[in-house]
Coordinates of C-alpha atoms and ligand atoms in Angstrom, one line a residue:
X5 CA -19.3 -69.6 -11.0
X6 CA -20.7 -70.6 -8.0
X7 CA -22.4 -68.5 -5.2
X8 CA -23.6 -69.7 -1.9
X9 CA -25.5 -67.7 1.0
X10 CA -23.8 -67.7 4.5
X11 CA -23.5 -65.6 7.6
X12 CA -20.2 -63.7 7.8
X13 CA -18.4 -60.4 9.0
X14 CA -16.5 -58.5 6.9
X15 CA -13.7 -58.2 8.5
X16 CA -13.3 -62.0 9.6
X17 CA -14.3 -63.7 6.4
X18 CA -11.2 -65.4 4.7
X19 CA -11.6 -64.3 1.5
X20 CA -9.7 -63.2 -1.4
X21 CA -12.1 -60.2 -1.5
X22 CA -14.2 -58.0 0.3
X23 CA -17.1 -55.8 -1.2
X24 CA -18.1 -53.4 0.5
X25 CA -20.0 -49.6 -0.4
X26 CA -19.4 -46.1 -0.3
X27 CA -21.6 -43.3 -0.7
X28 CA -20.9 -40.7 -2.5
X29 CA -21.5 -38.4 0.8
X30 CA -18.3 -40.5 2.0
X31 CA -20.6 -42.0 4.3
X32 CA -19.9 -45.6 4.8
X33 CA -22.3 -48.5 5.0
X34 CA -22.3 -50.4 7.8
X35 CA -20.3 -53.2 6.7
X36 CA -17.9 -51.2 5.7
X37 CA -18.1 -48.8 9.1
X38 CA -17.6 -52.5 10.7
X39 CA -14.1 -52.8 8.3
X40 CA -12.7 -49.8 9.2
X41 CA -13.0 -50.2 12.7
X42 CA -11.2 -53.0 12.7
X43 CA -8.7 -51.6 10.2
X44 CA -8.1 -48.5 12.2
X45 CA -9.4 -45.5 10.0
X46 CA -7.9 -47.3 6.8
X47 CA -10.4 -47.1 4.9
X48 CA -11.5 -43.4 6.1
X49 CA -8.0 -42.6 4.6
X50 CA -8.5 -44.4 1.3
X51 CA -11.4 -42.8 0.8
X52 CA -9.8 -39.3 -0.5
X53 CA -8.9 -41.7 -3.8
X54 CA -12.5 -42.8 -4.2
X55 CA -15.5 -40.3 -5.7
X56 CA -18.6 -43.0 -4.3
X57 CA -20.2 -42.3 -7.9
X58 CA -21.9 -45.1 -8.8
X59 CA -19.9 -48.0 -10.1
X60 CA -16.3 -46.2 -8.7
X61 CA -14.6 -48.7 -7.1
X62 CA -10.7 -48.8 -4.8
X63 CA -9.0 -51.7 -4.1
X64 CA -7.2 -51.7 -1.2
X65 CA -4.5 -54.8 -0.3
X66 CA -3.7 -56.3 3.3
X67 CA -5.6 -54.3 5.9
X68 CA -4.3 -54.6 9.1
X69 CA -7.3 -56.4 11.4
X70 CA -9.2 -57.7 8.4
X71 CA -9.0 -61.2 7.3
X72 CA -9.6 -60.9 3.7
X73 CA -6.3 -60.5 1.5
X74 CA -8.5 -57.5 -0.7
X75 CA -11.1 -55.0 0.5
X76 CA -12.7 -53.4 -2.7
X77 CA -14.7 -50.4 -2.0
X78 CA -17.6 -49.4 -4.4
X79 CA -19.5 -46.3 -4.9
X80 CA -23.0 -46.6 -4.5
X81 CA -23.7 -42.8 -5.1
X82 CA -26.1 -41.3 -3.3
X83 CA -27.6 -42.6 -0.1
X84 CA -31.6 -44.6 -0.7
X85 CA -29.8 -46.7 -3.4
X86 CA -31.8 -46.7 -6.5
X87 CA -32.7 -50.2 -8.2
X88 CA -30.5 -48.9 -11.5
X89 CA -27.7 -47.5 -8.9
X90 CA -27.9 -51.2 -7.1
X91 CA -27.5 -52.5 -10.6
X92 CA -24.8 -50.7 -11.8
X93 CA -22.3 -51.3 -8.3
X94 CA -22.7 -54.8 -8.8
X95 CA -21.7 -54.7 -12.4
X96 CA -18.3 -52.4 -11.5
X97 CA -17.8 -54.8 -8.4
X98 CA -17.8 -57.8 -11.0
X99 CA -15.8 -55.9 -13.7
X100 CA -13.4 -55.0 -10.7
X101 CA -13.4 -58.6 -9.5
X102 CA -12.8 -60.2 -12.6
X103 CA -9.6 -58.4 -12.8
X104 CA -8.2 -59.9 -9.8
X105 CA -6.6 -62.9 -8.7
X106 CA -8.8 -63.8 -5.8
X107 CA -10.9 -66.9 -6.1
X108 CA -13.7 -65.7 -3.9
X109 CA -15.4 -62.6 -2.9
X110 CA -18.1 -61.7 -0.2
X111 CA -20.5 -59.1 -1.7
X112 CA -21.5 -57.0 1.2
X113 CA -23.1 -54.9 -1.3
X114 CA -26.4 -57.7 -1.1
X115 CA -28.0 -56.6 2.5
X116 CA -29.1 -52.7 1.2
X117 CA -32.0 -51.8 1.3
X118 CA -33.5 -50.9 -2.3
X119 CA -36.5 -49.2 -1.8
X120 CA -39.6 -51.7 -1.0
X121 CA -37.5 -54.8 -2.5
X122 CA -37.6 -57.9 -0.4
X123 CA -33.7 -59.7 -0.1
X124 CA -34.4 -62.5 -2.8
X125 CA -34.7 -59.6 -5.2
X126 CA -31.4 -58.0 -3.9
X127 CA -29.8 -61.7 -4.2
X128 CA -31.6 -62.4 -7.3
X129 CA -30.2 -59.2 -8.9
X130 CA -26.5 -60.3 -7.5
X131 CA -26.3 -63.1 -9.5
X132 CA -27.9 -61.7 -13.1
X133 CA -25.5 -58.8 -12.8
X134 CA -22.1 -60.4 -11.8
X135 CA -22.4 -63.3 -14.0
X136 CA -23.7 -61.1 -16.7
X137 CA -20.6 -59.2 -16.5
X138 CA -18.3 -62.0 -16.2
X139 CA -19.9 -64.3 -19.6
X140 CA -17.3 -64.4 -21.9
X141 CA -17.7 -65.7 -25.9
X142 CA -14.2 -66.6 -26.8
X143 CA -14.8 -70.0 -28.4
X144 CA -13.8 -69.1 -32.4
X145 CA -10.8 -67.5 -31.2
X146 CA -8.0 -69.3 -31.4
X147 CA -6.1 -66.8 -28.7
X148 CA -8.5 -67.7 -25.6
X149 CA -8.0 -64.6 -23.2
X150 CA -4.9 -66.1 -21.5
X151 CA -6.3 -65.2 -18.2
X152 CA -9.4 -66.6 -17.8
X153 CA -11.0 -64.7 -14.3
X154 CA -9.9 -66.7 -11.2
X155 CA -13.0 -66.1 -9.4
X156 CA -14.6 -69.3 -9.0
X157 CA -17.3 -68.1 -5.9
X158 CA -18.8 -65.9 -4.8
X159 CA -20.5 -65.5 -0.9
X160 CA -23.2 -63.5 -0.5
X161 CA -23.1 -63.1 3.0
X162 CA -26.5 -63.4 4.4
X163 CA -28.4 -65.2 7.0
X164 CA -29.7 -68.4 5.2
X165 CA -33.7 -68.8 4.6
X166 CA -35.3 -70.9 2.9
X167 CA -36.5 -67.7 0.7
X168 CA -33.2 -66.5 -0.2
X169 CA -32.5 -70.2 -1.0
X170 CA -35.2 -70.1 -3.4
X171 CA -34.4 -66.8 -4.9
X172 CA -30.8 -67.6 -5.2
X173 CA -31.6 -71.3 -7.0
X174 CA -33.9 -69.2 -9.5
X175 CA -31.0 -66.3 -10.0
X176 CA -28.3 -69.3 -10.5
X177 CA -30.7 -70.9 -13.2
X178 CA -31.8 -67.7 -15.2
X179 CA -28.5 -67.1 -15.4
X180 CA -27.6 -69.9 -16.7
X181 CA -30.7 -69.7 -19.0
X182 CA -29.3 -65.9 -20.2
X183 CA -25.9 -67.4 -20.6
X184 CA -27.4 -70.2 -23.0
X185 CA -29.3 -67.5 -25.1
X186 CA -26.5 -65.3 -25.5
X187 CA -24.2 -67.9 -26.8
X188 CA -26.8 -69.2 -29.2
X189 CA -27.3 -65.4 -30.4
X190 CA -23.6 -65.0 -30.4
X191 CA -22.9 -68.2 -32.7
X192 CA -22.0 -67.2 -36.5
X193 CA -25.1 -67.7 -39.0
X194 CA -23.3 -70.7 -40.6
X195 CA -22.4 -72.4 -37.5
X196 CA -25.9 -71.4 -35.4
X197 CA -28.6 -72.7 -37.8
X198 CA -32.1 -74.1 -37.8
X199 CA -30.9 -78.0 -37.6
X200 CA -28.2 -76.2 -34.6
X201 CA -31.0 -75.1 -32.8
X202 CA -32.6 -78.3 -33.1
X203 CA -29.8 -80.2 -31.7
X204 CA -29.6 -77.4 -29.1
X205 CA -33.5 -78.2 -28.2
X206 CA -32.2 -82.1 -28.1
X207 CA -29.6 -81.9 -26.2
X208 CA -32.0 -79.6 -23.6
X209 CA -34.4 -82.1 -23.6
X210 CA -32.0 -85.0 -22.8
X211 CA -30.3 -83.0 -20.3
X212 CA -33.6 -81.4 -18.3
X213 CA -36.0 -84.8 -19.4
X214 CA -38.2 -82.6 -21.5
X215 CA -40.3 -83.7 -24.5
X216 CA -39.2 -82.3 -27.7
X217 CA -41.0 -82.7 -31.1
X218 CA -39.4 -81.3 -34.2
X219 CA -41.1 -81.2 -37.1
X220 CA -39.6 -80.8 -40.9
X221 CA -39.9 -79.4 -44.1
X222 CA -42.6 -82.5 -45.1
X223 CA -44.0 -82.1 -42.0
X224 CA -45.4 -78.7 -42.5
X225 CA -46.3 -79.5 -46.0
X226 CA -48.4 -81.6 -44.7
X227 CA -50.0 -79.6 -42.1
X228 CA -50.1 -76.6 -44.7
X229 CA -47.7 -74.0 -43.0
X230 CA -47.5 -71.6 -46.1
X231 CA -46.0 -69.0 -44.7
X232 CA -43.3 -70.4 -43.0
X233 CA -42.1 -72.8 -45.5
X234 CA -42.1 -69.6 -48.4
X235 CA -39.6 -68.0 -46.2
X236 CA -37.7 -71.2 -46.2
X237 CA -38.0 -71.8 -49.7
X238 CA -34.4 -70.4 -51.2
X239 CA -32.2 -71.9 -48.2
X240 CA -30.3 -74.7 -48.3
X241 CA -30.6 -75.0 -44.5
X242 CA -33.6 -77.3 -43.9
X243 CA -36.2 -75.1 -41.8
X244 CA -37.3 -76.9 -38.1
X245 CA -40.0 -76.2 -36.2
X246 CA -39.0 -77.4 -32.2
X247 CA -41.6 -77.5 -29.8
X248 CA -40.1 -78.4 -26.5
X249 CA -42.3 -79.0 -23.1
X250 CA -41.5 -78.8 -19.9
X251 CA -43.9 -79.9 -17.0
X252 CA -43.2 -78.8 -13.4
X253 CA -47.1 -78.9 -12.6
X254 CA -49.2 -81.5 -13.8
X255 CA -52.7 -80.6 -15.6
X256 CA -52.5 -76.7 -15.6
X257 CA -52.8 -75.4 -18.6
X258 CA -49.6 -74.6 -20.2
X259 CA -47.7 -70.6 -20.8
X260 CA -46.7 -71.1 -24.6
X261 CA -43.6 -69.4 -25.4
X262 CA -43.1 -68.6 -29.5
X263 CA -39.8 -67.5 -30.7
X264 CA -38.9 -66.5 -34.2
X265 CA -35.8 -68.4 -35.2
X266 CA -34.9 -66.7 -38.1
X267 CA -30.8 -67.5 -38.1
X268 CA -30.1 -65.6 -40.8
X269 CA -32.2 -62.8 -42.3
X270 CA -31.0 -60.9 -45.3
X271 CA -34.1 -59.9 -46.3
X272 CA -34.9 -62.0 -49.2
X273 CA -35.4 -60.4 -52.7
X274 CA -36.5 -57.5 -50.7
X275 CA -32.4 -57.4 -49.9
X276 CA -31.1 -55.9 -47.1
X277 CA -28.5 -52.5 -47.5
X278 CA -24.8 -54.7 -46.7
X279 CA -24.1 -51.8 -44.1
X280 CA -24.2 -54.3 -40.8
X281 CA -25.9 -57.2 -42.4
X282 CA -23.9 -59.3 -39.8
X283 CA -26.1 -58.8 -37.1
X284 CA -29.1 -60.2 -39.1
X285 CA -27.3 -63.6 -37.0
X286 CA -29.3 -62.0 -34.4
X287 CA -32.5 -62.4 -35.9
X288 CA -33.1 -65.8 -33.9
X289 CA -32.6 -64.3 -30.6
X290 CA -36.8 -64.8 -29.6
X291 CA -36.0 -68.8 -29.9
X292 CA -33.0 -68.1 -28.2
X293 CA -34.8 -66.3 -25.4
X294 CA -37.2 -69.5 -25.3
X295 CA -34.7 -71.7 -25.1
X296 CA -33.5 -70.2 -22.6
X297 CA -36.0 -69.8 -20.4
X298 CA -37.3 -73.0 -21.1
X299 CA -33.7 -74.3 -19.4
X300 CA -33.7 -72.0 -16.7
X301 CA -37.7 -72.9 -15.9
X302 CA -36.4 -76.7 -15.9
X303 CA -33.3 -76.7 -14.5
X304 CA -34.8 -74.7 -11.1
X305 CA -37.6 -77.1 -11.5
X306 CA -40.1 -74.3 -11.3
X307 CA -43.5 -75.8 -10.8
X308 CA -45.2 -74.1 -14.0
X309 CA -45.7 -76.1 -17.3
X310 CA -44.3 -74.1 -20.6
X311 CA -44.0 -75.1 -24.1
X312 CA -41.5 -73.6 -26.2
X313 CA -42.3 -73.2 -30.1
X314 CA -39.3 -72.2 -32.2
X315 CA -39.8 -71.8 -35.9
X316 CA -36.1 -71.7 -37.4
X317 CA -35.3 -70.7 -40.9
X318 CA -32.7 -68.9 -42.6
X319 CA -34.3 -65.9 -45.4
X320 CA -32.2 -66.0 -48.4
X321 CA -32.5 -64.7 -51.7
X322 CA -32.4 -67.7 -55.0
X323 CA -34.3 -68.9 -57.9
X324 CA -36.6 -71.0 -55.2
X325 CA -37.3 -67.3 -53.4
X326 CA -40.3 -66.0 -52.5
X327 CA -41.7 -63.0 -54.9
X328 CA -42.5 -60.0 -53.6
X329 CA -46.5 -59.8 -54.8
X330 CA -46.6 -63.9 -54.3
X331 CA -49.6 -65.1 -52.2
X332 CA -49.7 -68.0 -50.0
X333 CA -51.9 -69.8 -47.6
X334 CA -50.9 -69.8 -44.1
X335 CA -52.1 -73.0 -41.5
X336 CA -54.9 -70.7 -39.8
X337 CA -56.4 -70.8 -43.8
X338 CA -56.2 -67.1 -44.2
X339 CA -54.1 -66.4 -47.2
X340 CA -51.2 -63.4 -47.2
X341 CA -49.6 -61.6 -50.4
X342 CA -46.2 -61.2 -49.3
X343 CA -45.9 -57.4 -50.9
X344 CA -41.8 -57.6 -48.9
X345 CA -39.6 -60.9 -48.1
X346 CA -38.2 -58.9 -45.4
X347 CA -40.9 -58.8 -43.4
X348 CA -40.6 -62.7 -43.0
X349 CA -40.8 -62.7 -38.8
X350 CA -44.8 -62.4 -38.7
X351 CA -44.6 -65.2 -41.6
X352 CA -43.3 -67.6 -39.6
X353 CA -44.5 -66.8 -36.2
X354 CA -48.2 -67.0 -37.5
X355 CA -47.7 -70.1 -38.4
X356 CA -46.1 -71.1 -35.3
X357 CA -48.3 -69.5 -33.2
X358 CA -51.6 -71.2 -34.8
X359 CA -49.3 -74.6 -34.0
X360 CA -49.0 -73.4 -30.4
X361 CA -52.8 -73.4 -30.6
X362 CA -53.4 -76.8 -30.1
X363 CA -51.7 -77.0 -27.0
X364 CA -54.5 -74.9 -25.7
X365 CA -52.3 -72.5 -23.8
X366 CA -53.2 -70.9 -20.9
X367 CA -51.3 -67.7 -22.6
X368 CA -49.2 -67.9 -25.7
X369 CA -46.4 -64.5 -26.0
X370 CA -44.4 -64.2 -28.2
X371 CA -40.6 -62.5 -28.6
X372 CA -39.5 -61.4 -31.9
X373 CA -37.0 -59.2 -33.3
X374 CA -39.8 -58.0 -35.5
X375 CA -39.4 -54.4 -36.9
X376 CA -36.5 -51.7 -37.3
X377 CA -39.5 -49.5 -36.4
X378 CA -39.6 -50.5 -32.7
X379 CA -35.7 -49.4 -32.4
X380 CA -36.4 -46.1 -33.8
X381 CA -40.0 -45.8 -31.2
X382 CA -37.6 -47.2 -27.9
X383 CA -34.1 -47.4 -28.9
X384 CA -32.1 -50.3 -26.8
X385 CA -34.1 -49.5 -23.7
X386 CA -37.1 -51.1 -23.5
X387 CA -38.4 -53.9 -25.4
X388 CA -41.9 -53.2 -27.1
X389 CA -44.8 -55.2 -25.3
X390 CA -48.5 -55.8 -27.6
X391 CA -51.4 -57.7 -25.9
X392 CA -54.9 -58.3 -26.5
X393 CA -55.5 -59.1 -23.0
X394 CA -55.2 -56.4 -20.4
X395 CA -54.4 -58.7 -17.4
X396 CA -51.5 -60.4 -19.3
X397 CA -50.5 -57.0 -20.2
X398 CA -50.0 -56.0 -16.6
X399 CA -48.5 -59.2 -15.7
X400 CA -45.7 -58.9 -18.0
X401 CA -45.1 -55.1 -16.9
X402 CA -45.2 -56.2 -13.3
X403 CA -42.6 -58.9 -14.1
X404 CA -40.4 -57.0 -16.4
X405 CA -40.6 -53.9 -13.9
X406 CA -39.5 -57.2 -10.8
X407 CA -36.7 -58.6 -13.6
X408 CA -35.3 -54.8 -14.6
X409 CA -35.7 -56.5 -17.8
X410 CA -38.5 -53.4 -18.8
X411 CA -41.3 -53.5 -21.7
X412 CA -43.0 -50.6 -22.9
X413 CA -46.9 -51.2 -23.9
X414 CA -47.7 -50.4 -27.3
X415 CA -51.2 -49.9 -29.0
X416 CA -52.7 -52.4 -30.7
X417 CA -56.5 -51.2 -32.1
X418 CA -58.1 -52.5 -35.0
X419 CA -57.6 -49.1 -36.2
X420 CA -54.3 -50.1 -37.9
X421 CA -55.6 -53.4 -39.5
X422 CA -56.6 -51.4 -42.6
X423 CA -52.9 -50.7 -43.0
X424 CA -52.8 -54.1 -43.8
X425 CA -55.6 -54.5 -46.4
X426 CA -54.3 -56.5 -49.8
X427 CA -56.5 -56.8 -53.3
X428 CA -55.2 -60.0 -53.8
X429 CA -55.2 -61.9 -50.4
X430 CA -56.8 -61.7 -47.5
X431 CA -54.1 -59.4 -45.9
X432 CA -50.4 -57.9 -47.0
X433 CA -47.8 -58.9 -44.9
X434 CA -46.9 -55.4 -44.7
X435 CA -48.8 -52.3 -43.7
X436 CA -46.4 -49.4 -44.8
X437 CA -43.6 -47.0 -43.2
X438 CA -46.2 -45.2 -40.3
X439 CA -46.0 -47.3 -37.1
X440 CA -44.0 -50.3 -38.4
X441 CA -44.3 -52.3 -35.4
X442 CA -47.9 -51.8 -34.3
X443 CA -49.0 -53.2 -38.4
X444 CA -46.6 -56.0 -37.3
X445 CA -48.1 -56.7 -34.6
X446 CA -51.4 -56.6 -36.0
X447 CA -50.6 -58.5 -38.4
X448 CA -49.8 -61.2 -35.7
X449 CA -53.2 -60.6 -34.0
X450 CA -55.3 -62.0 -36.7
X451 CA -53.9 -65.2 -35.8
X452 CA -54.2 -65.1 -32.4
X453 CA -57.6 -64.1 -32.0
X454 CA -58.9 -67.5 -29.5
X455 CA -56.0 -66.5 -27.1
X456 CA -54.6 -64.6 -24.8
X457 CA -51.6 -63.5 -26.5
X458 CA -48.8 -61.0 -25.6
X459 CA -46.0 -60.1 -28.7
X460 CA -42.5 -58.8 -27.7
X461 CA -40.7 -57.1 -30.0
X462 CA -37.2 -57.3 -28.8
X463 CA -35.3 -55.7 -32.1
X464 CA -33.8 -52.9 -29.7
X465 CA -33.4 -55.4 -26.5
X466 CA -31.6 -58.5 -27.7
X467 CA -28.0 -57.3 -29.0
X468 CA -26.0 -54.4 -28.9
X469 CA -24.2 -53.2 -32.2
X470 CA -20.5 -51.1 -32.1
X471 CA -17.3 -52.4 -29.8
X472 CA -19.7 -54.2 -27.4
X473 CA -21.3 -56.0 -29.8
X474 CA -23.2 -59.0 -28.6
X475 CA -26.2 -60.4 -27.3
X476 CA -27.5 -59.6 -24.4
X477 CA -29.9 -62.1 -23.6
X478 CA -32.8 -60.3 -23.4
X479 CA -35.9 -60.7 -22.3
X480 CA -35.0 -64.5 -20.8
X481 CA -34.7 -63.0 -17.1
X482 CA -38.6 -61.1 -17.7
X483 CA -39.8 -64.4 -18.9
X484 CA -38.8 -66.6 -16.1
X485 CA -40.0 -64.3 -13.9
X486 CA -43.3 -64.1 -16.0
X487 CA -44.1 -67.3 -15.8
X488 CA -43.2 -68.1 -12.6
X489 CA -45.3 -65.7 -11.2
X490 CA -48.0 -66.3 -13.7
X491 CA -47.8 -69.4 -11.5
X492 CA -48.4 -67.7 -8.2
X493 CA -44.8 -67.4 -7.2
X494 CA -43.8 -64.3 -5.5
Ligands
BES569 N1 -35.3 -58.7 -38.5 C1 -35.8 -57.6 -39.1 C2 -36.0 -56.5 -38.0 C3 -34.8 -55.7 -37.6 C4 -34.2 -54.8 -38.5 C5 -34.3 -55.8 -36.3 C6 -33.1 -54.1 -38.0 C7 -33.3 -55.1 -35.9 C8 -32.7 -54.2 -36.8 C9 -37.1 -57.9 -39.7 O1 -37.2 -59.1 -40.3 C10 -37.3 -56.9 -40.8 O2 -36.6 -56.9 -41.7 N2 -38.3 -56.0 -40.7 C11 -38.5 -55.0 -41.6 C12 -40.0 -54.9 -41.9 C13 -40.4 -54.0 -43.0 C14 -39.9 -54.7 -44.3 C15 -41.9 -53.9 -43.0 C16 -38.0 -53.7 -41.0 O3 -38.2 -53.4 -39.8 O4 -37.5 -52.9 -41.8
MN570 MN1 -36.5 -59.1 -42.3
ZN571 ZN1 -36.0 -60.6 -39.5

């Protein structure tokens, strides 16, 4: 899918469609007051068929005085369009539009004004939501959708600066990044493994000229990553550990990214209940989200420098399992008695995260789907946001609140540390039903102490269960926005 920015009127632009909105007052806006003038009260009459709800949409077929073979009307309901109402008439445009057989479309629906927003972020928005709704995952069916959308651009018909350049080259590559993380979440747990993500990281780094290390199960032997390598210890999928850099701004300091990888998490010995087990495939969609924004970051050639650490493993039950009660010594030194395999996410990502120490990172956050608990405290809405650094706390609000991607700050006092206290080790890696995602979090703050750390706990944000099941590719537009403006870019 391509989209381009040029000047054009509605009702001249040769294209197969036209988007234009409605109120819900009936009130038009002005490009589409501009379209029925030159229709001749056409669209005045249509109008009785369309509600201007948000999302409604009318298509209406060879207007008299307008160029464009379709005019699709949407409903932007009511009049000082709202962020979410913006949001939601470009997703039934797209739906709409996917449906058709035009192979363009001008979206008049980009010049609004949405409250204080400057046009990139109308234009940035455009392209998350429209190709959003058009990705498809079709590839293990056999019966591809026989027609495939024939949309192939679309115009956004502004005049061209070199802002709206920028914002649309940065919308074009997050995309692309959400795309790639969605697919990788998508994949089945026995074709999407830790050597698959490995490869994926490879093929990334070929592609975007990025340095990629990957270390194996020997490797961390050697370096002592205990806790990783006992959740790793019953697969027969070798565990990775990728760390893949990308530098768009020589010598500053880097923004680690650490994403647990877990491909397959059934809990361990602590076994899971079977009742949608599937969607434990989802349990690597933090390194997805790193991968992804690692690929967008690169491929807009964003002038920050990230690092992306991905521990991958699959947690399986076995005679080589991990024991609920064993103790083992993580790479920071501190030792942990794993009182439940299934918390295995904070196993890995501590290790990972002391790794990502010796870059000496600027910031190091992390995205995890951590904790059940963290559904039940924000449902699918918001993804829960931990930091033991005010500043980087507000700057990941700021660019969640700027990406509609939202967070939701959640406590993180020493308080709940004795939640985590052991009489064998020096910690549990558990802490007990009350506030299940704070004592994981905490548990990830005792290694994280010499940095600035955020942890994202995206168990409600990365997939959604039922008929639309799927991932969503969540948080990899907050990130990209997070680090580019961690970088000073508006
Ligand atoms: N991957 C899960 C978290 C999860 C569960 C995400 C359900 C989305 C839906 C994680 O590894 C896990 O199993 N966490 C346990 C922790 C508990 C044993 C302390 C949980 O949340 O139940
Ligand atoms: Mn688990
Ligand atoms: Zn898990």
């Amino acid at each position: 899918m391509k989209f381009s920015i040029k000047t054009l009127s509605p009702e001249t632009a040769q294209a197969g469609c036209v988007v234009v909105g409605i109120y819900q007052t009936k009130e038009f806006t002005p490009a589409a007051r501009r379209l029925d003038q030159a229709a001749k009260g056409a669209l005045k009459k249509a109008l009785r068929d369309l509600s201007g709800k948000t999302g409604s949409t009318l298509l209406l077929h060879a207007l008299p005085g307008v160029a464009a073979e379709r005019v699709l009307l949407v409903g932007l309901g009511e009049k000082d369009t709202s962020e979410a109402a913006y949001r939601d008439a470009l997703r039934a445009a797209a739906n709409a539009l996917k449906e058709l057989d035009a192979k363009d479309a001008a979206l008049f629906l980009v010049d609004m004004k949405i409250g204080s927003r400057p046009l990139g972020w109308n234009v940035r928005h455009a392209v998350l939501c429209v190709r959003d709704a058009l990705y498809r995952f079709d590839q293990l069916k056999t019966q591809k959708k026989t027609s495939a959308p024939a949309l192939q651009e679309v115009i956004l018909p502004l005049s061209p600066k070199a802002e709206l350049k920028n914002a649309l080259d940065e919308a074009n590559a997050t995309a692309d990044g959400t795309a790639l993380a969605r697919t990788l979440g998508n994949l089945p747990p026995n074709i999407c493994t830790p050597t698959y993500l490995a490869e994926e990281a490879k093929k990334l780094a070929r592609e975007f000229k990025l340095e990629l290390e990957v270390l194996e199960r020997k490797d961390m032997e050697k370096l002592g990553m205990g806790a990783l390598l006992a959740v790793a210890s019953a697969s027969h999928q070798a565990p990775k550990l990728i760390v893949l850099r990308y530098e768009g701004r020589k010598g500053a300091k880097p923004v680690a990214l650490v994403g647990k990888g877990i491909t397959f998490d059934t809990g361990g010995i602590s076994l899971k209940p079977a009742g949608e087990m599937d969607e434990m495939k989802f349990d690597m969609s933090g390194a997805a989200a790193v991968l992804g924004a690692v690929r967008a970051l690169a491929g807009m050639r964003a002038p920050v420098n990230v690092i992306g650490v991905v521990p991958a493993c699959e947690n399986m039950p076995g005679g080589q399992a991990t024991r609920p009660g064993d103790v083992v010594t993580t790479l920071s030194g501190q030792t942990v008695e794993i009182l439940n395999t299934d918390a295995e996410g904070r196993l890995i990502l501590c290790d990972a995260l002391s790794y990502a120490e010796r870059y000496k990172p600027d910031v190091v956050v992390d995205i995890a789907t951590l904790t059940g608990a963290i559904v039940i405290a924000l449902g699918h809405v918001a993804t829960g946001l931990f930091a033991n650094d005010e500043k980087l706390a507000g700057e990941i609000d700021a660019a969640a609140d700027d990406a509609w991607d939202r967070v939701w700050r959640m406590p993180l006092w020493e308080d709940y540390q004795e939640q985590l206290r052991s009489n064998f080790a020096d910690m549990a890696n558990i802490g007990g039903r009350p506030a299940g995602s704070v004592t994981a979090a905490s548990f990830l703050a005792r290694f994280t102490r010499k940095m600035r750390w955020a942890h994202l706990d995206i168990a409600g944000t990365a997939w959604k269960s039922g008929r639309e099941k799927g991932s969503t590719g969540r948080p990899v537009p907050l990130l990209v926005r997070f680090a580019l403006r961690h970088a000073g870019r508006k």
